[in-house]
PDB file of C-alpha atoms in Angstrom:
ATOM      1  CA  MET A1030      23.076  22.609 -14.513  1.00 85.00           C
ATOM      2  CA  LYS A1031      21.902  18.844 -14.988  1.00 93.00           C
ATOM      3  CA  LEU A1032      19.488  16.974 -14.987  1.00 93.00           C
ATOM      4  CA  SER A1033      21.315  14.428 -12.365  1.00 93.00           C
ATOM      5  CA  ASP A1034      20.180  17.659  -9.707  1.00 92.00           C
ATOM      6  CA  PHE A1035      16.791  17.018 -10.243  1.00 92.00           C
ATOM      7  CA  ASP A1036      16.198  13.602  -9.208  1.00 93.00           C
ATOM      8  CA  TYR A1037      15.135  12.828  -5.382  1.00 94.00           C
ATOM      9  CA  ASN A1038      13.931   9.608  -4.058  1.00 95.00           C
ATOM     10  CA  LEU A1039      10.215   8.994  -4.504  1.00 92.00           C
ATOM     11  CA  PRO A1040       8.334   5.749  -2.959  1.00 93.00           C
ATOM     12  CA  GLU A1041       6.115   4.848  -5.176  1.00 90.00           C
ATOM     13  CA  GLU A1042       3.534   3.676  -2.398  1.00 91.00           C
ATOM     14  CA  LEU A1043       3.610   7.517  -1.898  1.00 90.00           C
ATOM     15  CA  ILE A1044       1.871   8.558  -5.693  1.00 90.00           C
ATOM     16  CA  ALA A1045      -1.446   8.300  -5.185  1.00 90.00           C
ATOM     17  CA  GLN A1046      -3.306   6.005  -7.516  1.00 91.00           C
ATOM     18  CA  TYR A1047      -7.136   7.421  -6.592  1.00 91.00           C
ATOM     19  CA  PRO A1048      -8.115  11.546  -6.363  1.00 90.00           C
ATOM     20  CA  ALA A1049      -9.104  11.749  -2.459  1.00 90.00           C
ATOM     21  CA  ASP A1050     -12.349  11.256  -2.236  1.00 92.00           C
ATOM     22  CA  ARG A1051     -13.135  15.026  -2.211  1.00 95.00           C
ATOM     23  CA  ARG A1052     -11.225  17.260  -4.675  1.00 96.00           C
ATOM     24  CA  ASP A1053     -10.216  19.921  -1.443  1.00 97.00           C
ATOM     25  CA  GLU A1054      -9.467  17.507   0.642  1.00 96.00           C
ATOM     26  CA  SER A1055      -5.862  16.732  -0.638  1.00 95.00           C
ATOM     27  CA  ARG A1056      -3.123  16.958   1.101  1.00 95.00           C
ATOM     28  CA  LEU A1057      -0.963  20.641   1.028  1.00 97.00           C
ATOM     29  CA  LEU A1058       2.701  22.026   1.823  1.00 97.00           C
ATOM     30  CA  VAL A1059       3.190  25.870   2.049  1.00 97.00           C
ATOM     31  CA  LEU A1060       6.560  27.336   1.745  1.00 95.00           C
ATOM     32  CA  ASP A1061       7.208  30.432   2.475  1.00 92.00           C
ATOM     33  CA  ARG A1062      10.675  31.785   0.474  1.00 88.00           C
ATOM     34  CA  LYS A1063      11.280  34.714   2.904  1.00 90.00           C
ATOM     35  CA  SER A1064      11.073  32.941   5.905  1.00 95.00           C
ATOM     36  CA  GLY A1065      12.070  29.183   3.869  1.00 94.00           C
ATOM     37  CA  LYS A1066       8.716  28.308   6.690  1.00 95.00           C
ATOM     38  CA  ILE A1067       7.318  25.128   5.519  1.00 97.00           C
ATOM     39  CA  GLU A1068       3.536  24.320   6.912  1.00 97.00           C
ATOM     40  CA  HIS A1069       1.615  21.140   6.426  1.00 97.00           C
ATOM     41  CA  THR A1070      -2.022  21.324   5.982  1.00 98.00           C
ATOM     42  CA  VAL A1071      -5.128  20.632   3.229  1.00 98.00           C
ATOM     43  CA  PHE A1072      -5.651  22.100   0.671  1.00 98.00           C
ATOM     44  CA  LYS A1073      -9.358  23.668   0.987  1.00 98.00           C
ATOM     45  CA  ASN A1074      -7.011  25.748   3.501  1.00 98.00           C
ATOM     46  CA  ILE A1075      -5.709  27.916   0.618  1.00 98.00           C
ATOM     47  CA  ILE A1076      -8.063  30.634   1.182  1.00 98.00           C
ATOM     48  CA  ASN A1077      -6.074  31.544   4.308  1.00 98.00           C
ATOM     49  CA  TYR A1078      -3.186  32.224   2.187  1.00 97.00           C
ATOM     50  CA  LEU A1079      -5.021  34.137   0.036  1.00 98.00           C
ATOM     51  CA  SER A1080      -5.466  38.061   0.434  1.00 97.00           C
ATOM     52  CA  PRO A1081      -8.037  40.461  -1.139  1.00 97.00           C
ATOM     53  CA  SER A1082      -5.435  41.735  -2.747  1.00 95.00           C
ATOM     54  CA  ASP A1083      -4.406  39.182  -4.957  1.00 98.00           C
ATOM     55  CA  LEU A1084      -4.975  37.847  -8.142  1.00 98.00           C
ATOM     56  CA  LEU A1085      -5.939  33.806  -8.951  1.00 99.00           C
ATOM     57  CA  VAL A1086      -4.836  32.981 -12.611  1.00 99.00           C
ATOM     58  CA  LEU A1087      -6.355  29.867 -13.374  1.00 99.00           C
ATOM     59  CA  ASN A1088      -5.691  27.921 -16.680  1.00 99.00           C
ATOM     60  CA  ASP A1089      -9.131  26.537 -18.207  1.00 98.00           C
ATOM     61  CA  THR A1090      -8.032  24.171 -20.089  1.00 98.00           C
ATOM     62  CA  LEU A1091     -10.784  21.417 -20.725  1.00 96.00           C
ATOM     63  CA  VAL A1092      -9.447  17.582 -21.169  1.00 94.00           C
ATOM     64  CA  PHE A1093     -10.519  15.516 -24.262  1.00 93.00           C
ATOM     65  CA  PRO A1094     -10.589  11.952 -24.309  1.00 92.00           C
ATOM     66  CA  ALA A1095      -7.354  11.132 -27.193  1.00 92.00           C
ATOM     67  CA  ARG A1096      -6.677   8.023 -26.252  1.00 92.00           C
ATOM     68  CA  LEU A1097      -9.310   5.666 -28.839  1.00 93.00           C
ATOM     69  CA  ILE A1098      -8.267   1.524 -28.495  1.00 92.00           C
ATOM     70  CA  GLY A1099      -9.903  -0.015 -32.621  1.00 93.00           C
ATOM     71  CA  ARG A1100      -9.376  -2.480 -34.680  1.00 94.00           C
ATOM     72  CA  LYS A1101      -7.749  -2.545 -37.888  1.00 92.00           C
ATOM     73  CA  LYS A1102     -10.796  -3.693 -40.765  1.00 91.00           C
ATOM     74  CA  LYS A1103      -9.373  -5.861 -43.135  1.00 89.00           C
ATOM     75  CA  THR A1104      -7.970  -8.219 -40.122  1.00 91.00           C
ATOM     76  CA  GLY A1105      -9.197  -6.805 -37.121  1.00 92.00           C
ATOM     77  CA  GLY A1106      -5.976  -6.317 -35.667  1.00 91.00           C
ATOM     78  CA  LYS A1107      -5.649  -4.441 -32.404  1.00 91.00           C
ATOM     79  CA  VAL A1108      -4.649  -0.201 -33.377  1.00 89.00           C
ATOM     80  CA  GLU A1109      -4.202   2.084 -30.557  1.00 90.00           C
ATOM     81  CA  VAL A1110      -4.462   5.467 -31.955  1.00 92.00           C
ATOM     82  CA  PHE A1111      -3.051   9.306 -29.698  1.00 92.00           C
ATOM     83  CA  LEU A1112      -4.739  12.208 -30.693  1.00 94.00           C
ATOM     84  CA  LEU A1113      -2.490  15.515 -30.606  1.00 92.00           C
ATOM     85  CA  ARG A1114      -4.926  18.243 -32.219  1.00 91.00           C
ATOM     86  CA  GLU A1115      -7.415  18.963 -34.658  1.00 91.00           C
ATOM     87  CA  ILE A1116      -6.372  20.330 -37.365  1.00 92.00           C
ATOM     88  CA  SER A1117      -9.756  20.714 -39.429  1.00 92.00           C
ATOM     89  CA  GLN A1118     -12.989  18.965 -39.820  1.00 90.00           C
ATOM     90  CA  ASN A1119     -13.139  14.982 -38.750  1.00 91.00           C
ATOM     91  CA  ARG A1120      -8.828  15.936 -40.143  1.00 94.00           C
ATOM     92  CA  TRP A1121      -6.448  15.280 -36.778  1.00 94.00           C
ATOM     93  CA  GLU A1122      -2.947  15.283 -36.022  1.00 93.00           C
ATOM     94  CA  ILE A1123      -2.147  11.486 -33.949  1.00 92.00           C
ATOM     95  CA  ILE A1124       1.432  10.218 -32.683  1.00 88.00           C
ATOM     96  CA  PRO A1125       4.061   9.195 -35.154  1.00 79.00           C
ATOM     97  CA  HIS A1126       3.426   5.767 -36.235  1.00 70.00           C
ATOM     98  CA  SER A1127       5.522   4.431 -38.555  1.00 65.00           C
ATOM     99  CA  ALA A1128       3.446   1.332 -39.225  1.00 66.00           C
ATOM    100  CA  PHE A1129       0.601   3.782 -41.030  1.00 67.00           C
ATOM    101  CA  ARG A1130       3.443   5.366 -43.650  1.00 65.00           C
ATOM    102  CA  ASN A1131       1.622   6.712 -46.688  1.00 59.00           C
ATOM    103  CA  PRO A1132       0.824   4.199 -48.511  1.00 62.00           C
ATOM    104  CA  ASN A1133       0.788   2.411 -46.126  1.00 72.00           C
ATOM    105  CA  SER A1134      -2.281   3.708 -44.538  1.00 84.00           C
ATOM    106  CA  VAL A1135      -4.460   1.749 -42.276  1.00 89.00           C
ATOM    107  CA  ASP A1136      -8.456   1.705 -42.041  1.00 92.00           C
ATOM    108  CA  VAL A1137      -9.541   0.928 -38.452  1.00 93.00           C
ATOM    109  CA  VAL A1138     -13.162   0.918 -36.381  1.00 94.00           C
ATOM    110  CA  PHE A1139     -14.064   1.866 -33.760  1.00 94.00           C
ATOM    111  CA  GLY A1140     -16.291   0.389 -31.627  1.00 89.00           C
ATOM    112  CA  ASP A1141     -19.871  -1.412 -33.944  1.00 87.00           C
ATOM    113  CA  GLY A1142     -18.933   0.759 -36.294  1.00 88.00           C
ATOM    114  CA  GLU A1143     -20.450   4.195 -36.005  1.00 90.00           C
ATOM    115  CA  LEU A1144     -17.515   5.619 -35.768  1.00 93.00           C
ATOM    116  CA  GLU A1145     -14.496   4.551 -39.000  1.00 94.00           C
ATOM    117  CA  CYS A1146     -11.018   6.606 -39.492  1.00 94.00           C
ATOM    118  CA  ARG A1147      -8.708   6.495 -41.981  1.00 92.00           C
ATOM    119  CA  ILE A1148      -4.318   6.322 -40.606  1.00 91.00           C
ATOM    120  CA  PHE A1149      -1.033   7.615 -41.609  1.00 88.00           C
ATOM    121  CA  GLU A1150       1.503   9.019 -40.066  1.00 84.00           C
ATOM    122  CA  ARG A1151       1.221  11.427 -38.607  1.00 89.00           C
ATOM    123  CA  GLU A1152      -2.729  12.016 -38.998  1.00 92.00           C
ATOM    124  CA  ALA A1153      -6.007  10.303 -39.461  1.00 93.00           C
ATOM    125  CA  ILE A1154      -8.782  11.105 -41.427  1.00 94.00           C
ATOM    126  CA  PHE A1155     -11.995  10.187 -39.365  1.00 94.00           C
ATOM    127  CA  GLU A1156     -14.918   9.859 -40.853  1.00 91.00           C
ATOM    128  CA  CYS A1157     -18.530   9.193 -38.443  1.00 86.00           C
ATOM    129  CA  ASN A1158     -22.657  10.629 -38.371  1.00 80.00           C
ATOM    130  CA  GLY A1159     -23.242  13.670 -35.928  1.00 81.00           C
ATOM    131  CA  ASP A1160     -20.057  15.451 -33.661  1.00 89.00           C
ATOM    132  CA  ILE A1161     -17.038  13.936 -34.152  1.00 91.00           C
ATOM    133  CA  TYR A1162     -16.139  15.091 -29.855  1.00 91.00           C
ATOM    134  CA  LYS A1163     -19.256  12.760 -29.212  1.00 92.00           C
ATOM    135  CA  MET A1164     -17.828  10.113 -30.551  1.00 93.00           C
ATOM    136  CA  LEU A1165     -14.211  10.803 -28.839  1.00 92.00           C
ATOM    137  CA  GLU A1166     -16.504  10.901 -25.235  1.00 90.00           C
ATOM    138  CA  LYS A1167     -18.208   7.494 -26.257  1.00 91.00           C
ATOM    139  CA  TYR A1168     -15.148   5.846 -27.869  1.00 92.00           C
ATOM    140  CA  GLY A1169     -12.434   7.777 -26.468  1.00 92.00           C
ATOM    141  CA  LYS A1170     -10.470   7.081 -23.371  1.00 90.00           C
ATOM    142  CA  VAL A1171      -8.897  10.024 -20.895  1.00 89.00           C
ATOM    143  CA  PRO A1172      -4.952   9.827 -21.461  1.00 85.00           C
ATOM    144  CA  LEU A1173      -3.642   9.516 -17.731  1.00 85.00           C
ATOM    145  CA  PRO A1174       0.014  10.309 -16.367  1.00 85.00           C
ATOM    146  CA  PRO A1175       2.426   7.874 -17.297  1.00 83.00           C
ATOM    147  CA  TYR A1176       2.649   7.962 -12.691  1.00 86.00           C
ATOM    148  CA  ILE A1177      -0.690   6.300 -12.921  1.00 89.00           C
ATOM    149  CA  LYS A1178      -0.237   2.965 -12.588  1.00 88.00           C
ATOM    150  CA  ARG A1179      -3.874   1.555 -12.637  1.00 88.00           C
ATOM    151  CA  GLU A1180      -6.863   0.684 -14.997  1.00 85.00           C
ATOM    152  CA  ALA A1181      -8.221   3.355 -16.705  1.00 81.00           C
ATOM    153  CA  ASN A1182     -11.865   3.944 -15.314  1.00 85.00           C
ATOM    154  CA  PRO A1183     -13.480   5.903 -17.544  1.00 81.00           C
ATOM    155  CA  SER A1184     -16.203   7.772 -15.954  1.00 83.00           C
ATOM    156  CA  LEU A1185     -14.277   8.435 -13.407  1.00 89.00           C
ATOM    157  CA  ASP A1186     -10.781  10.069 -15.101  1.00 88.00           C
ATOM    158  CA  TYR A1187     -13.460  12.178 -17.363  1.00 85.00           C
ATOM    159  CA  GLU A1188     -14.902  13.409 -14.289  1.00 90.00           C
ATOM    160  CA  ARG A1189     -11.619  13.578 -12.265  1.00 92.00           C
ATOM    161  CA  TYR A1190      -8.892  14.478 -14.115  1.00 93.00           C
ATOM    162  CA  GLN A1191     -10.237  18.007 -15.245  1.00 95.00           C
ATOM    163  CA  THR A1192     -11.009  21.004 -13.090  1.00 97.00           C
ATOM    164  CA  VAL A1193     -14.663  22.270 -12.560  1.00 98.00           C
ATOM    165  CA  TYR A1194     -13.577  25.129 -14.388  1.00 98.00           C
ATOM    166  CA  ALA A1195     -12.289  23.366 -17.602  1.00 97.00           C
ATOM    167  CA  GLU A1196     -14.141  24.682 -20.183  1.00 97.00           C
ATOM    168  CA  ASN A1197     -12.122  25.328 -23.239  1.00 96.00           C
ATOM    169  CA  ARG A1198     -11.642  22.074 -25.358  1.00 95.00           C
ATOM    170  CA  GLY A1199      -7.920  21.227 -26.026  1.00 94.00           C
ATOM    171  CA  ALA A1200      -6.192  19.024 -23.990  1.00 95.00           C
ATOM    172  CA  VAL A1201      -4.670  15.903 -23.935  1.00 92.00           C
ATOM    173  CA  ALA A1202      -3.549  16.183 -19.795  1.00 92.00           C
ATOM    174  CA  ALA A1203      -4.899  18.201 -17.284  1.00 93.00           C
ATOM    175  CA  PRO A1204      -3.764  20.847 -15.356  1.00 95.00           C
ATOM    176  CA  THR A1205      -3.525  19.131 -12.013  1.00 94.00           C
ATOM    177  CA  ALA A1206      -2.548  22.035  -9.811  1.00 96.00           C
ATOM    178  CA  GLY A1207      -6.389  22.834 -10.481  1.00 97.00           C
ATOM    179  CA  LEU A1208      -7.884  19.350  -9.461  1.00 96.00           C
ATOM    180  CA  HIS A1209      -8.132  20.590  -5.954  1.00 97.00           C
ATOM    181  CA  PHE A1210     -10.891  23.451  -6.602  1.00 98.00           C
ATOM    182  CA  THR A1211     -14.236  22.851  -5.779  1.00 98.00           C
ATOM    183  CA  LYS A1212     -17.483  25.396  -7.339  1.00 98.00           C
ATOM    184  CA  GLU A1213     -17.462  26.144  -3.208  1.00 98.00           C
ATOM    185  CA  LEU A1214     -14.237  26.638  -2.698  1.00 98.00           C
ATOM    186  CA  LEU A1215     -13.496  28.978  -5.610  1.00 98.00           C
ATOM    187  CA  SER A1216     -17.199  31.055  -4.611  1.00 98.00           C
ATOM    188  CA  ASN A1217     -15.839  30.894  -0.672  1.00 98.00           C
ATOM    189  CA  ILE A1218     -12.341  32.881  -2.506  1.00 98.00           C
ATOM    190  CA  GLU A1219     -14.696  35.002  -4.604  1.00 97.00           C
ATOM    191  CA  LYS A1220     -16.784  36.238  -1.326  1.00 98.00           C
ATOM    192  CA  LYS A1221     -13.210  36.772   0.623  1.00 98.00           C
ATOM    193  CA  GLY A1222     -12.620  39.584  -2.234  1.00 97.00           C
ATOM    194  CA  VAL A1223     -10.171  37.397  -4.744  1.00 98.00           C
ATOM    195  CA  GLU A1224      -9.803  38.650  -8.419  1.00 98.00           C
ATOM    196  CA  THR A1225      -9.584  35.513 -10.825  1.00 98.00           C
ATOM    197  CA  ALA A1226      -8.274  35.188 -14.190  1.00 98.00           C
ATOM    198  CA  LYS A1227      -8.224  32.837 -16.897  1.00 99.00           C
ATOM    199  CA  VAL A1228      -5.918  31.733 -20.005  1.00 98.00           C
ATOM    200  CA  THR A1229      -6.140  28.996 -21.525  1.00 98.00           C
ATOM    201  CA  LEU A1230      -2.902  26.336 -22.858  1.00 98.00           C
ATOM    202  CA  HIS A1231      -3.699  22.837 -23.526  1.00 97.00           C
ATOM    203  CA  VAL A1232      -1.583  20.761 -22.402  1.00 95.00           C
ATOM    204  CA  GLY A1233       0.113  18.471 -24.912  1.00 92.00           C
ATOM    205  CA  TYR A1234       1.353  15.405 -25.610  1.00 86.00           C
ATOM    206  CA  GLY A1235       4.794  16.489 -24.463  1.00 83.00           C
ATOM    207  CA  THR A1236       4.230  17.222 -21.113  1.00 83.00           C
ATOM    208  CA  PHE A1237       5.186  13.372 -21.096  1.00 80.00           C
ATOM    209  CA  LYS A1238       8.327  13.842 -22.529  1.00 83.00           C
ATOM    210  CA  PRO A1239      10.862  12.352 -20.279  1.00 85.00           C
ATOM    211  CA  VAL A1240      13.983  14.315 -20.330  1.00 90.00           C
ATOM    212  CA  LYS A1241      16.921  12.927 -21.549  1.00 90.00           C
ATOM    213  CA  ALA A1242      19.823  15.478 -22.120  1.00 91.00           C
ATOM    214  CA  GLU A1243      22.287  15.976 -19.018  1.00 93.00           C
ATOM    215  CA  ASN A1244      22.610  19.242 -19.229  1.00 94.00           C
ATOM    216  CA  ILE A1245      18.790  20.770 -19.101  1.00 91.00           C
ATOM    217  CA  LYS A1246      19.091  23.654 -21.163  1.00 91.00           C
ATOM    218  CA  GLU A1247      19.673  21.615 -24.305  1.00 93.00           C
ATOM    219  CA  HIS A1248      16.040  19.797 -23.508  1.00 92.00           C
ATOM    220  CA  LYS A1249      13.544  21.082 -25.702  1.00 91.00           C
ATOM    221  CA  ILE A1250       9.668  22.037 -25.377  1.00 90.00           C
ATOM    222  CA  GLU A1251       6.839  20.976 -27.406  1.00 90.00           C
ATOM    223  CA  PRO A1252       4.907  24.048 -28.545  1.00 93.00           C
ATOM    224  CA  GLU A1253       1.499  24.353 -26.785  1.00 95.00           C
ATOM    225  CA  TYR A1254      -1.359  26.504 -27.824  1.00 96.00           C
ATOM    226  CA  TYR A1255      -1.666  29.300 -25.105  1.00 97.00           C
ATOM    227  CA  GLU A1256      -5.017  31.948 -25.587  1.00 98.00           C
ATOM    228  CA  ILE A1257      -5.672  35.055 -23.453  1.00 98.00           C
ATOM    229  CA  LYS A1258      -9.031  36.915 -23.884  1.00 98.00           C
ATOM    230  CA  GLU A1259      -9.060  40.640 -23.768  1.00 98.00           C
ATOM    231  CA  SER A1260     -11.150  40.574 -20.263  1.00 98.00           C
ATOM    232  CA  GLU A1261      -8.411  38.708 -19.081  1.00 98.00           C
ATOM    233  CA  ALA A1262      -5.737  40.702 -20.125  1.00 98.00           C
ATOM    234  CA  ILE A1263      -6.564  43.694 -18.837  1.00 98.00           C
ATOM    235  CA  LYS A1264      -7.254  42.717 -15.235  1.00 98.00           C
ATOM    236  CA  ILE A1265      -3.570  41.171 -15.391  1.00 98.00           C
ATOM    237  CA  ASN A1266      -1.942  44.064 -16.530  1.00 97.00           C
ATOM    238  CA  ASN A1267      -4.290  46.032 -13.593  1.00 97.00           C
ATOM    239  CA  ALA A1268      -3.310  43.431 -11.344  1.00 97.00           C
ATOM    240  CA  VAL A1269       0.451  44.369 -12.343  1.00 96.00           C
ATOM    241  CA  LYS A1270       0.493  47.968 -12.738  1.00 96.00           C
ATOM    242  CA  SER A1271      -0.875  47.809  -8.965  1.00 96.00           C
ATOM    243  CA  GLY A1272       1.468  46.307  -7.476  1.00 95.00           C
ATOM    244  CA  LYS A1273      -0.877  43.329  -6.563  1.00 96.00           C
ATOM    245  CA  ARG A1274       0.847  39.490  -5.553  1.00 97.00           C
ATOM    246  CA  ILE A1275      -0.456  36.803  -9.160  1.00 98.00           C
ATOM    247  CA  VAL A1276      -1.100  33.180  -7.852  1.00 98.00           C
ATOM    248  CA  ALA A1277      -1.410  30.898 -10.905  1.00 98.00           C
ATOM    249  CA  VAL A1278      -2.107  27.723 -10.584  1.00 98.00           C
ATOM    250  CA  GLY A1279      -0.244  25.590 -12.071  1.00 97.00           C
ATOM    251  CA  THR A1280       2.936  25.481 -14.427  1.00 96.00           C
ATOM    252  CA  THR A1281       0.998  26.037 -17.201  1.00 97.00           C
ATOM    253  CA  THR A1282      -0.075  28.903 -16.346  1.00 98.00           C
ATOM    254  CA  VAL A1283       3.129  30.589 -15.542  1.00 98.00           C
ATOM    255  CA  ARG A1284       3.661  29.779 -18.792  1.00 97.00           C
ATOM    256  CA  THR A1285       1.338  31.172 -20.400  1.00 98.00           C
ATOM    257  CA  LEU A1286       1.970  34.697 -18.555  1.00 98.00           C
ATOM    258  CA  GLU A1287       5.612  34.549 -18.738  1.00 97.00           C
ATOM    259  CA  SER A1288       5.875  34.222 -22.333  1.00 96.00           C
ATOM    260  CA  PHE A1289       5.172  37.563 -23.323  1.00 93.00           C
ATOM    261  CA  THR A1290       7.889  39.769 -22.890  1.00 86.00           C
ATOM    262  CA  GLY A1291       5.647  43.353 -22.253  1.00 87.00           C
ATOM    263  CA  GLU A1292       2.364  44.258 -21.641  1.00 93.00           C
ATOM    264  CA  ILE A1293      -0.475  40.525 -21.629  1.00 95.00           C
ATOM    265  CA  ASN A1294      -2.005  41.515 -24.651  1.00 94.00           C
ATOM    266  CA  ALA A1295      -5.516  39.689 -26.203  1.00 96.00           C
ATOM    267  CA  GLN A1296      -4.301  36.725 -28.610  1.00 95.00           C
ATOM    268  CA  ASN A1297      -3.635  32.915 -29.577  1.00 96.00           C
ATOM    269  CA  GLY A1298      -0.529  31.384 -30.118  1.00 96.00           C
ATOM    270  CA  TYR A1299       2.669  28.880 -29.549  1.00 96.00           C
ATOM    271  CA  THR A1300       4.835  28.549 -26.710  1.00 96.00           C
ATOM    272  CA  SER A1301       7.685  26.805 -25.908  1.00 95.00           C
ATOM    273  CA  LEU A1302       9.241  28.185 -23.031  1.00 96.00           C
ATOM    274  CA  PHE A1303      11.009  26.231 -20.509  1.00 94.00           C
ATOM    275  CA  ILE A1304      11.664  27.953 -17.046  1.00 94.00           C
ATOM    276  CA  TYR A1305      14.121  26.339 -15.118  1.00 91.00           C
ATOM    277  CA  ASN A1306      16.449  28.256 -12.162  1.00 89.00           C
ATOM    278  CA  GLY A1307      17.431  31.629 -12.945  1.00 91.00           C
ATOM    279  CA  PHE A1308      14.548  32.393 -14.807  1.00 94.00           C
ATOM    280  CA  ASN A1309      13.384  36.277 -14.573  1.00 95.00           C
ATOM    281  CA  PHE A1310       9.527  35.962 -12.759  1.00 96.00           C
ATOM    282  CA  ARG A1311       7.891  39.197 -15.248  1.00 95.00           C
ATOM    283  CA  VAL A1312       4.465  38.379 -13.722  1.00 97.00           C
ATOM    284  CA  THR A1313       4.268  35.363 -11.459  1.00 97.00           C
ATOM    285  CA  LYS A1314       4.293  36.006  -7.335  1.00 96.00           C
ATOM    286  CA  SER A1315       3.479  32.785  -6.167  1.00 97.00           C
ATOM    287  CA  LEU A1316       2.961  29.168  -7.535  1.00 97.00           C
ATOM    288  CA  LEU A1317       0.589  27.220  -6.854  1.00 98.00           C
ATOM    289  CA  THR A1318       1.655  23.521  -8.225  1.00 96.00           C
ATOM    290  CA  ASN A1319       1.948  19.714  -7.660  1.00 92.00           C
ATOM    291  CA  PHE A1320       4.944  17.424  -6.366  1.00 87.00           C
ATOM    292  CA  HIS A1321       6.865  17.381 -10.250  1.00 88.00           C
ATOM    293  CA  LEU A1322       8.366  13.681 -10.358  1.00 90.00           C
ATOM    294  CA  PRO A1323      11.916  13.273 -10.450  1.00 92.00           C
ATOM    295  CA  LYS A1324      14.107  14.316 -13.065  1.00 91.00           C
ATOM    296  CA  SER A1325      11.323  15.344 -15.359  1.00 88.00           C
ATOM    297  CA  THR A1326       8.755  18.504 -16.407  1.00 85.00           C
ATOM    298  CA  LEU A1327       5.962  16.968 -14.930  1.00 72.00           C
TER     299      LEU A1327
END
């Protein structure tokens, strides 16, 4: 398969720069793969396409404000730091930056000096009084996808670029398919008898990585951390054994479920699974996903 096979015309004016006033008022396209029938509706009506025999699987990762803008302690020059993951207490892996190669580490100050760090090529070591995550909430910004061209709105973005069921902190980008659920809609889905299960996959910076290989099989996915708890693994395995339809919310959920070659176990690890045409799905029966950009994995 060629990268060009995944190209199509996407007018920029059709890409929403702000979310709908209500999450579940977003538009929804439904494709019945057996009949080829396509329906256009609104997201809150997804409940009509779910049945009590379904298992709805969600990715409960929580986005943290991974983008920091500070100033060099010596010169006052502007510095942008993009955090990837916490290695140990106050020590973080960052997007590599040639300007910070050792021994040319750089001391950076954020805000009024309440948060400082020493930056190396691939790491940042922070100094702060108190919880580093509270400092990130104060000084950091949520890194928006490249198709969002507007200026960041910290209060709006931190609330709306987050699913209502997010609870496990560690993602630098949201599993966007789940952004359209409200707590009320999920409650109504549960009242209908639809069971839900949760997995965790921390969406990494690699999700923004452009696909450059013309043969898409040569594209490499950056490893991303995933975790499944025992209670959720039991739900998923029982659903598979009983023939329930498993509806995955987002490709991150699919990649987590399909990373197992046998029975799903309670475990954590990293996955680089890249799914493209011809993949044999073992667990997932239906997928809820946002539209993907041309020639990309986004």
